[in-house]
Tab-separated table of C-alpha atoms in Angstrom:
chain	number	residue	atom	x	y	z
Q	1096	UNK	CA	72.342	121.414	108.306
Q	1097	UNK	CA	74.175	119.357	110.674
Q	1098	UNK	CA	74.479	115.533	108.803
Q	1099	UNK	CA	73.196	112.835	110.854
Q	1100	UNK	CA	75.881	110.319	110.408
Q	1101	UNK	CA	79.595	110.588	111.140
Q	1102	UNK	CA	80.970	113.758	109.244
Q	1103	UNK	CA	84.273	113.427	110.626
Q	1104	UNK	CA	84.892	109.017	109.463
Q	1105	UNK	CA	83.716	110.260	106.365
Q	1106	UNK	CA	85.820	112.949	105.408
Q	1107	UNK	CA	88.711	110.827	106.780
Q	1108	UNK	CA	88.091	108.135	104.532
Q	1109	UNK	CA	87.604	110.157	101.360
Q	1110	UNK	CA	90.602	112.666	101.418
Q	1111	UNK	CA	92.439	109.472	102.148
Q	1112	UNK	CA	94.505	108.087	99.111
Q	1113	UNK	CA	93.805	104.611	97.565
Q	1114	UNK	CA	94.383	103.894	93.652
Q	1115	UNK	CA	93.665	100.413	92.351
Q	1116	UNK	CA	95.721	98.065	93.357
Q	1117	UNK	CA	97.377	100.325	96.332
Q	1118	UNK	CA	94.582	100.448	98.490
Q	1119	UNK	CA	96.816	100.312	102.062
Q	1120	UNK	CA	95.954	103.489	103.376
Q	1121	UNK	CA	92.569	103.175	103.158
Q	1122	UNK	CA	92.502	99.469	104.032
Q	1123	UNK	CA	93.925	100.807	107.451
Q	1124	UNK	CA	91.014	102.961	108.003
Q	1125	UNK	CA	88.673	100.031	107.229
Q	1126	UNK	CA	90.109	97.544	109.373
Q	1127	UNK	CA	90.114	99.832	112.170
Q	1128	UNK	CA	86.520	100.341	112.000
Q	1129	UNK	CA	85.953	96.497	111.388
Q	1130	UNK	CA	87.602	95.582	114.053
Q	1131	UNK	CA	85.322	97.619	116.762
Q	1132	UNK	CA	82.223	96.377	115.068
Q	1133	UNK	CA	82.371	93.018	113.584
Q	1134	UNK	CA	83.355	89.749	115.216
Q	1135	UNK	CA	86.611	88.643	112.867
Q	1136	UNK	CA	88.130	90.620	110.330
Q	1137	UNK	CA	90.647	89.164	107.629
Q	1138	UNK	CA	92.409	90.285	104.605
Q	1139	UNK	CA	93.346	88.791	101.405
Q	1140	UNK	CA	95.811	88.283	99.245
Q	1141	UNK	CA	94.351	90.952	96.689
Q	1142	UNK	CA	93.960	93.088	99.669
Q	1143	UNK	CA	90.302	93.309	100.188
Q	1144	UNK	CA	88.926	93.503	103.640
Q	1145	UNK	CA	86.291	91.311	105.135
Q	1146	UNK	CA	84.623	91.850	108.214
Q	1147	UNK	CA	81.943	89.089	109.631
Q	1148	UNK	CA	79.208	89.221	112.094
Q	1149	UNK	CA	78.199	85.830	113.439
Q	1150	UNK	CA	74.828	85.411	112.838
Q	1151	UNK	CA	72.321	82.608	114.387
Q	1152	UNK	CA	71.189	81.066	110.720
Q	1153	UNK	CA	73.136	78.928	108.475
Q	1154	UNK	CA	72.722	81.643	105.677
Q	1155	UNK	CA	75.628	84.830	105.175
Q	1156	UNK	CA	74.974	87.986	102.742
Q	1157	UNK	CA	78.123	89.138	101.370
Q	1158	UNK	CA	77.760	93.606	101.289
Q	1159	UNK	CA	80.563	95.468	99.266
Q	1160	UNK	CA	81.756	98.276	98.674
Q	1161	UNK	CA	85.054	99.299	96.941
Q	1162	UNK	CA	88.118	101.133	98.521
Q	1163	UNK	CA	90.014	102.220	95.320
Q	1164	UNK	CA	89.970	105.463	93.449
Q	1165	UNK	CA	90.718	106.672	89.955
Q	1166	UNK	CA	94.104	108.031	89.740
Q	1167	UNK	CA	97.356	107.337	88.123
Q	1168	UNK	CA	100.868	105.797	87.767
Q	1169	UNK	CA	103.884	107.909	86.461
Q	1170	UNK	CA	105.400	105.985	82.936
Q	1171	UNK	CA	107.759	108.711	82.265
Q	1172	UNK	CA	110.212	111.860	83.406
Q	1173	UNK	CA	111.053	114.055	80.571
Q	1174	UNK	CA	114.484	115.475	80.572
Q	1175	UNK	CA	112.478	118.174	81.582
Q	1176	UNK	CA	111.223	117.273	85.154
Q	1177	UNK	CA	107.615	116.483	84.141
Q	1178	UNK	CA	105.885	113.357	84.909
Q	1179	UNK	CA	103.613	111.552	81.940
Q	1180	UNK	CA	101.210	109.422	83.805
Q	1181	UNK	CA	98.874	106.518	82.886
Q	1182	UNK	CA	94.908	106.473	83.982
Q	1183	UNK	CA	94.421	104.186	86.706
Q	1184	UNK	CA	90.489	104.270	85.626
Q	1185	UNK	CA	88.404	106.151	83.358
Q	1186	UNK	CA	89.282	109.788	83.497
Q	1187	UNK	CA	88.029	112.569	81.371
Q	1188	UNK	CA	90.819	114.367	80.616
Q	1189	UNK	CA	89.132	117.580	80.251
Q	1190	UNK	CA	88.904	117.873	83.960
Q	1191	UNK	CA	92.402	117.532	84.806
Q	1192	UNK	CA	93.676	120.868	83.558
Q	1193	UNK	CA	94.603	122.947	86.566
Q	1194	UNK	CA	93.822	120.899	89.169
Q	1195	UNK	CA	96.357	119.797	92.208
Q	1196	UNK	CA	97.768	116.518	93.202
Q	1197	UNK	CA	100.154	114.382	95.406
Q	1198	UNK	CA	102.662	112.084	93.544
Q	1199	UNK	CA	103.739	109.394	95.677
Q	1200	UNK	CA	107.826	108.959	95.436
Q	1201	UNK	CA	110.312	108.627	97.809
Q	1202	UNK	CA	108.243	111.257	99.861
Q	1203	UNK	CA	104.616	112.770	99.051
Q	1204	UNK	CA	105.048	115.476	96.650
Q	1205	UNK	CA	102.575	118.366	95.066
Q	1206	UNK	CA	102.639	118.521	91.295
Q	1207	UNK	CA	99.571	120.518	89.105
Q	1208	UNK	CA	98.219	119.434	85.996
Q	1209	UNK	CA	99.344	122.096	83.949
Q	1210	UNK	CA	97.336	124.195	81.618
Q	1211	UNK	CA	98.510	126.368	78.401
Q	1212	UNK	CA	97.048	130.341	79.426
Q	1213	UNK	CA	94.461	131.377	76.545
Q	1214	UNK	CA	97.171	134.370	75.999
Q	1215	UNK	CA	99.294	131.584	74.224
Q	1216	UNK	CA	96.844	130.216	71.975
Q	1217	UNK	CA	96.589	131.041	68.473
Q	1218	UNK	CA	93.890	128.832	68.148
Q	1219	UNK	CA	91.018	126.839	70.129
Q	1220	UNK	CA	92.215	123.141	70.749
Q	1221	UNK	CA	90.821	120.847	68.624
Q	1222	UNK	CA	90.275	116.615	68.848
Q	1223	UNK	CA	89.034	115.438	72.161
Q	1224	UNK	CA	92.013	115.259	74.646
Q	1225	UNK	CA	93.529	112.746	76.054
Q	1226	UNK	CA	95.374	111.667	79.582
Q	1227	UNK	CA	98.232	110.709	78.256
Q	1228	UNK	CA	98.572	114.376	76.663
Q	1229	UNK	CA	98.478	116.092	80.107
Q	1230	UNK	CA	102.005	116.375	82.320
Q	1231	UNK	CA	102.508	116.940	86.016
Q	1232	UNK	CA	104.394	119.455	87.176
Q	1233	UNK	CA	106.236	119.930	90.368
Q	1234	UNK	CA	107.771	123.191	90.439
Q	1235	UNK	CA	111.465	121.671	90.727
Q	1236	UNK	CA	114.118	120.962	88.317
Q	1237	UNK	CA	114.684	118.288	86.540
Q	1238	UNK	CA	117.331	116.428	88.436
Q	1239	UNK	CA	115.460	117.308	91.634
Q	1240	UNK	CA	112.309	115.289	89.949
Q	1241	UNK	CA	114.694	112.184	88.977
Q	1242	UNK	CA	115.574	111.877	92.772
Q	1243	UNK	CA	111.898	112.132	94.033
Q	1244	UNK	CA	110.139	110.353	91.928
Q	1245	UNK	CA	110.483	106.995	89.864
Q	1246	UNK	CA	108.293	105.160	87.187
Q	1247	UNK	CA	105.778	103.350	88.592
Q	1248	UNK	CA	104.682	105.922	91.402
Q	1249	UNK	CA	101.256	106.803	92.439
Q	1250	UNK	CA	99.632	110.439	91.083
Q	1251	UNK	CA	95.861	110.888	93.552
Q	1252	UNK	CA	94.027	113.930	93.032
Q	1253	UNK	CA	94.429	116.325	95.975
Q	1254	UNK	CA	90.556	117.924	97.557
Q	1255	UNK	CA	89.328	118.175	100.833
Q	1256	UNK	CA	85.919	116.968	101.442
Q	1257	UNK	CA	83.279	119.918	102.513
Q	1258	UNK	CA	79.774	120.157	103.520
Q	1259	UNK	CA	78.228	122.738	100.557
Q	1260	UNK	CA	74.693	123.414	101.961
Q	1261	UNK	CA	72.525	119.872	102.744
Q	1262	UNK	CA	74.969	118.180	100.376
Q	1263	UNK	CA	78.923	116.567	100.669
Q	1264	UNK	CA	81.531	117.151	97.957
Q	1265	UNK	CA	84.810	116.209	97.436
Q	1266	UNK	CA	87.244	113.515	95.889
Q	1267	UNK	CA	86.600	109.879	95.967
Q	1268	UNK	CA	82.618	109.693	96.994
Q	1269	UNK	CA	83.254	107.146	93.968
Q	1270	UNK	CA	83.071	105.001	96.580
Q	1271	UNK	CA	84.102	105.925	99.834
Q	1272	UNK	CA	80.773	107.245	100.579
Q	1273	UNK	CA	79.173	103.882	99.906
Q	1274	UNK	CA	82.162	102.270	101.868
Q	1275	UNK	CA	81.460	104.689	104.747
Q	1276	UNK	CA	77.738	103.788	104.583
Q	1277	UNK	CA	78.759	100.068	105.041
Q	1278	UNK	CA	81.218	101.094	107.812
Q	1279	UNK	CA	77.994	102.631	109.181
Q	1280	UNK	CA	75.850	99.984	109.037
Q	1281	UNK	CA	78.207	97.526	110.542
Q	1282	UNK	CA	77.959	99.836	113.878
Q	1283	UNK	CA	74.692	99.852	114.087
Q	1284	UNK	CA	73.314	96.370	113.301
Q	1285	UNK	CA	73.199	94.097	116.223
Q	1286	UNK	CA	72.480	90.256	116.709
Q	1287	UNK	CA	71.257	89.297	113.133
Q	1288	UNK	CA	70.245	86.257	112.279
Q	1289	UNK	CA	71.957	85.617	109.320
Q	1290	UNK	CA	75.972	85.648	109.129
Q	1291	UNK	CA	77.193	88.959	107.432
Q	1292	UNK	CA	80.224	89.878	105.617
Q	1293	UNK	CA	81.339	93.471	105.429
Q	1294	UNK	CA	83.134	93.394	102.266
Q	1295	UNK	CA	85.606	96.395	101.103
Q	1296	UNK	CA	87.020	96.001	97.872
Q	1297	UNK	CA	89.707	96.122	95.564
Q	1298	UNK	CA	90.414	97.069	91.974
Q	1299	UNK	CA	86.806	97.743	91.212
Q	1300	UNK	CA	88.007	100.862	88.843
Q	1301	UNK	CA	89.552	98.693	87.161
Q	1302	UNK	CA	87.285	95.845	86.555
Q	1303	UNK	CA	85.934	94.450	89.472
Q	1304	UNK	CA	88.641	92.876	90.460
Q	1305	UNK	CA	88.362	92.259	94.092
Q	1306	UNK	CA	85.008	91.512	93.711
Q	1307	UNK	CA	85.328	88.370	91.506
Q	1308	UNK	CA	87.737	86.984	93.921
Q	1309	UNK	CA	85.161	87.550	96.961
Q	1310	UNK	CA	82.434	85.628	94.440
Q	1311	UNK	CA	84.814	82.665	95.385
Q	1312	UNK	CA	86.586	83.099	98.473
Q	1313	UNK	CA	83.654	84.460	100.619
Q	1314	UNK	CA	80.715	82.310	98.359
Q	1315	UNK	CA	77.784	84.343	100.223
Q	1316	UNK	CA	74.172	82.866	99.910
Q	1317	UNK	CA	73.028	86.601	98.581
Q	1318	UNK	CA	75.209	89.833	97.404
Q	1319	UNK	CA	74.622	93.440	97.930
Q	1320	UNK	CA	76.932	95.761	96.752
Q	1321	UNK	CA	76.962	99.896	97.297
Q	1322	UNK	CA	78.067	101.937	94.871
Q	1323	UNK	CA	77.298	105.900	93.742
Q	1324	UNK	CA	75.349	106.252	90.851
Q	1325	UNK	CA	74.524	109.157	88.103
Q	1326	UNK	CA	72.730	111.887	89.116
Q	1327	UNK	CA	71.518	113.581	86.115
Q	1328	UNK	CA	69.615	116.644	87.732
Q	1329	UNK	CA	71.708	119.137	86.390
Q	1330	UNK	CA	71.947	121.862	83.899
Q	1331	UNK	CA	72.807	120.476	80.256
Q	1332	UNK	CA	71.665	116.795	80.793
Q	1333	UNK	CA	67.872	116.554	79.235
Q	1334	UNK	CA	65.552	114.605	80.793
Q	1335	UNK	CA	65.676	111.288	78.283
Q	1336	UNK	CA	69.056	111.212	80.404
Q	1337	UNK	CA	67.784	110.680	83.684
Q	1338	UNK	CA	69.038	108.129	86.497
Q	1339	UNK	CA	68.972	109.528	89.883
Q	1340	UNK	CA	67.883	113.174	91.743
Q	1341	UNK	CA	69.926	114.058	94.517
Q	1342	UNK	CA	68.032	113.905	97.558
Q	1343	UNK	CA	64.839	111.779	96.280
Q	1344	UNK	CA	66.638	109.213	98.455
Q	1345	UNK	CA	68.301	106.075	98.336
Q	1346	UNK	CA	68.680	104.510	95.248
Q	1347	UNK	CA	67.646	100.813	94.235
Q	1348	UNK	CA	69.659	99.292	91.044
Q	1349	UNK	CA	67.548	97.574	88.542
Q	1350	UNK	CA	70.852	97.390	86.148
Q	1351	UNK	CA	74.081	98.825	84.620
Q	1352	UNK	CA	75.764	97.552	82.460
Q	1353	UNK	CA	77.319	94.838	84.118
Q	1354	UNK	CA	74.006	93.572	85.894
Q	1355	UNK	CA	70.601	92.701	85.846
Q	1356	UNK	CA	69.820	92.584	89.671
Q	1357	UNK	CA	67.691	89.845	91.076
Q	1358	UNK	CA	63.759	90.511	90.816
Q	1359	UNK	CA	63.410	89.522	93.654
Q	1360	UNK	CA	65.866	91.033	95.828
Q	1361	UNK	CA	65.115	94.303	94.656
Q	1362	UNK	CA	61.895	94.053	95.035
Q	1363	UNK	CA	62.221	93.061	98.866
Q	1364	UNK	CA	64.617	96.129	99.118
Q	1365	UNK	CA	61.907	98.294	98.089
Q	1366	UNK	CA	59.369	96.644	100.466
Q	1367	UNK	CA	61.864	97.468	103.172
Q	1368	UNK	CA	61.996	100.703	102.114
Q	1369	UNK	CA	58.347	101.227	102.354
Q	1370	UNK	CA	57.814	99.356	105.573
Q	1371	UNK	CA	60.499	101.465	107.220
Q	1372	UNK	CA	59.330	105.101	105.469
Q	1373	UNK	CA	62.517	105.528	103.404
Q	1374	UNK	CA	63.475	107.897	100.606
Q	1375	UNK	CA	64.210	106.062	98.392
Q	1376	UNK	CA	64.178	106.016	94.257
Q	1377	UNK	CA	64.738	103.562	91.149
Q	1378	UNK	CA	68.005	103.038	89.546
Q	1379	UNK	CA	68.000	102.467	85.265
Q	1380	UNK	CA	72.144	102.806	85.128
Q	1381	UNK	CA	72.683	102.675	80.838
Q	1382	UNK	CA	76.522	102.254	81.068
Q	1383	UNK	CA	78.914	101.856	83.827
Q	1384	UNK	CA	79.421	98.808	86.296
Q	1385	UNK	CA	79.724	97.706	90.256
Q	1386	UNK	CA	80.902	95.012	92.140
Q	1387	UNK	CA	76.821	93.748	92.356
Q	1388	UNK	CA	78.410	91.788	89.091
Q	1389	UNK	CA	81.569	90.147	90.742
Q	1390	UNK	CA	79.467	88.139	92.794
Q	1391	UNK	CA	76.314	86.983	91.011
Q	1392	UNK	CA	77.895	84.213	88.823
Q	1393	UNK	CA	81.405	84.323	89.584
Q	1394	UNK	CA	81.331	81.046	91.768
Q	1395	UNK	CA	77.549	79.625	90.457
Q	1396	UNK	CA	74.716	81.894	90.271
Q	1397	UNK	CA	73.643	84.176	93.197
Q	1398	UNK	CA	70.789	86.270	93.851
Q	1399	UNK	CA	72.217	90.220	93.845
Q	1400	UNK	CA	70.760	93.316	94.651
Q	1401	UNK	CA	72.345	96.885	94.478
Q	1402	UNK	CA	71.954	100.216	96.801
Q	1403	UNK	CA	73.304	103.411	95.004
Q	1404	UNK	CA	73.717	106.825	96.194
Q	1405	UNK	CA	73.046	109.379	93.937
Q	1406	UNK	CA	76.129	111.866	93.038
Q	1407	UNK	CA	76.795	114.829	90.689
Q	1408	UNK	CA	79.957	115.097	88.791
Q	1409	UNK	CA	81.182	111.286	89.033
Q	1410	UNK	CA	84.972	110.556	88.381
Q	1411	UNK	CA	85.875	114.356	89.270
Q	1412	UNK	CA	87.225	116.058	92.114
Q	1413	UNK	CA	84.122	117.687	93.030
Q	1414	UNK	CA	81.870	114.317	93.533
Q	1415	UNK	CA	78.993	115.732	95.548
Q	1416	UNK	CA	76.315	113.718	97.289
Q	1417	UNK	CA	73.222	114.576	99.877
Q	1418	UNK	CA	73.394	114.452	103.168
Q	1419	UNK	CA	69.799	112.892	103.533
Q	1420	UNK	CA	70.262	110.069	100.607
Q	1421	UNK	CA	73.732	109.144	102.184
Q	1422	UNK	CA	71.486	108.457	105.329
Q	1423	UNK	CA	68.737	106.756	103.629
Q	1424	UNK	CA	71.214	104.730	102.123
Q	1425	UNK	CA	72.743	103.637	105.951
Q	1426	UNK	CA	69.049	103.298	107.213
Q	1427	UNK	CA	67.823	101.156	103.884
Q	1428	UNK	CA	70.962	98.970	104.243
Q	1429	UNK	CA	71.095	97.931	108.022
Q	1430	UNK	CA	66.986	97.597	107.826
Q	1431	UNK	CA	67.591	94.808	105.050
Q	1432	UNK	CA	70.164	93.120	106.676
Q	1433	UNK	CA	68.304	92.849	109.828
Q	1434	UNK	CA	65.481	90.926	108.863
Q	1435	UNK	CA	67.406	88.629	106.727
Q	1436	UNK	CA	67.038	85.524	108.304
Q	1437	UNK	CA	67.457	83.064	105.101
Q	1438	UNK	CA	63.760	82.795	104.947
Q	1439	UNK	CA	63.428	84.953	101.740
Q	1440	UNK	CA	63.078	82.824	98.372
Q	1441	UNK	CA	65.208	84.498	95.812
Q	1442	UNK	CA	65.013	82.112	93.194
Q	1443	UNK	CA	63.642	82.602	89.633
């Protein structure tokens, strides 16, 4: 299947590195695209990215979508030459053994999360495990380590991203796939009426940072934030479980547990949906949140609404998403924010 959207932007942007807080890389990227399809772009001092079409009505939607990624900061060399790291996000640290990584010192470096050989064991592990137990190791000696690397460095998780049949996988669809459908969106839309601002975020792994500060600084008239959401059709997850199926489409957030999105506005997104034949499906999120929350009453309520796109194996290194859904999620988007004209009541 060859994907109808830009293969290439996307795998750019999500075997890029970006951990909360040290988004630059990425931010690059971003700008760059901004800056060929928007009309002014700025950054902040928390380092989000805002992009703004003009539009002909005295009304602006705010759309977000974050640029960080789980990874971690080193907090300690051992005399030894490995690195103990701190989560920057919610890991499960059961999926770190054996996998590959970059640490960012005075030059990028590959380290491995180790992992003890079942020869060694004389027993099966026991007690849930925990990122602070696992070590990186980079294959050098000790004093080598001391001179490359320093506390406070950046650890990122090191995939490439891969088409695997009609689907994507790789690190860091959590949310560069959103952000890429934004970056998407942006190219396509031309002369709305309403002023829109392409928002890419900061620090939303680690509370929705950037967000909040947007809620202020930007102070949109409505808020729709992208964000990848649990797909649950897998082996091992019954069906009282379920959120998403990968390729049913689009997804339209009702809540998580940060938000309760606007009646209203998500009921217009489905109409859209419908009017313009898209895939798309409802979103019940139990736990987890996006920036959709940052901006609905961080400067006086707003109306919000939330697009997800459904993806197996969140917070891994082998995030995988459809091909179809990512487009429904580009086509769903742009057709919203083209016939917002500031015409639509929203309030309760």
């Amino acid at each position: 299947m060859a994907f109808d959207f830009d293969f290439d932007l996307l795998k750019e942007l999500t075997e890029e590195r970006g951990v909360p807080g040290y988004e630059d890389r990425v931010r690059d990227l971003v700008r760059e695209e901004l800056e060929t399809s928007t009309d002014d772009v700025r950054t902040d001092a928390m380092g989000n990215v805002v992009g703004t079409i003009e539009g002909d009505a005295d009304y602006s939607v705010a759309v977000a979508a974050h640029m960080d990624e789980i990874g971690f900061m080193v907090k300690h060399v051992t005399d030894d030459g490995f690195l103990k790291i701190d989560a920057l996000g919610g890991w499960d640290a059961r999926v770190l053994r054996a996998q590959r990584v970059t640490v960012h010192g005075e030059e990028d470096v590959t380290g491995v999360f180790g992992s003890v050989p079942p020869h060694t064991l004389d027993e099966e592990p026991d007690g849930e495990e925990e990122v602070g137990d696992r070590v990186v190791d980079l294959g050098r000696d000790a004093e080598e380590v001391k001179e490359l690397v320093s506390v406070g460095d950046l650890v990122t998780m090191d995939q490439t991203t891969v088409q695997m049949g009609d689907s994507v996988t790789g690190k860091a669809l959590d949310d560069r796939v959103c952000l890429f459908a934004m970056l998407e969106a942006a190219r396509e839309i031309e002369n709305p009426d309403a002023t829109i601002h392409f928002c890419a975020t900061v620090q939303e792994e680690v509370g929705l940072r950037g967000a909040t500060a947007l809620g202020v600084d930007v102070d949109p008239d409505l808020a729709i934030a992208l964000d990848v959401t649990i797909a649950s059709d897998i082996p091992g997850v019954s069906a009282d479980k379920h959120v998403t199926t990968l390729g049913d489409g689009a997804a339209i957030k009702l809540k998580d547990s940060s938000v309760i999105t606007t009646p209203k506005v998500h009921k217009r997104l489905r109409s859209v949906a419908e009017d313009e034949e898209i895939d798309h499906q409802i979103e019940v999120l139990p736990s987890g949140g996006t920036d959709t929350a940052g901006f609905q009453n961080t400067n006086g309520a707003k109306p919000v609404g939330a697009i997800s796109i459904p993806t197996r194996y969140l917070h891994t290194v082998t995030e995988t998403a459809n091909g179809d859904d990512i487009r429904a999620t580009i086509d769903l988007l742009t057709a919203f924010l083209e016939s917002e004209d500031g015409e639509h009541d929203y309030s309760l």
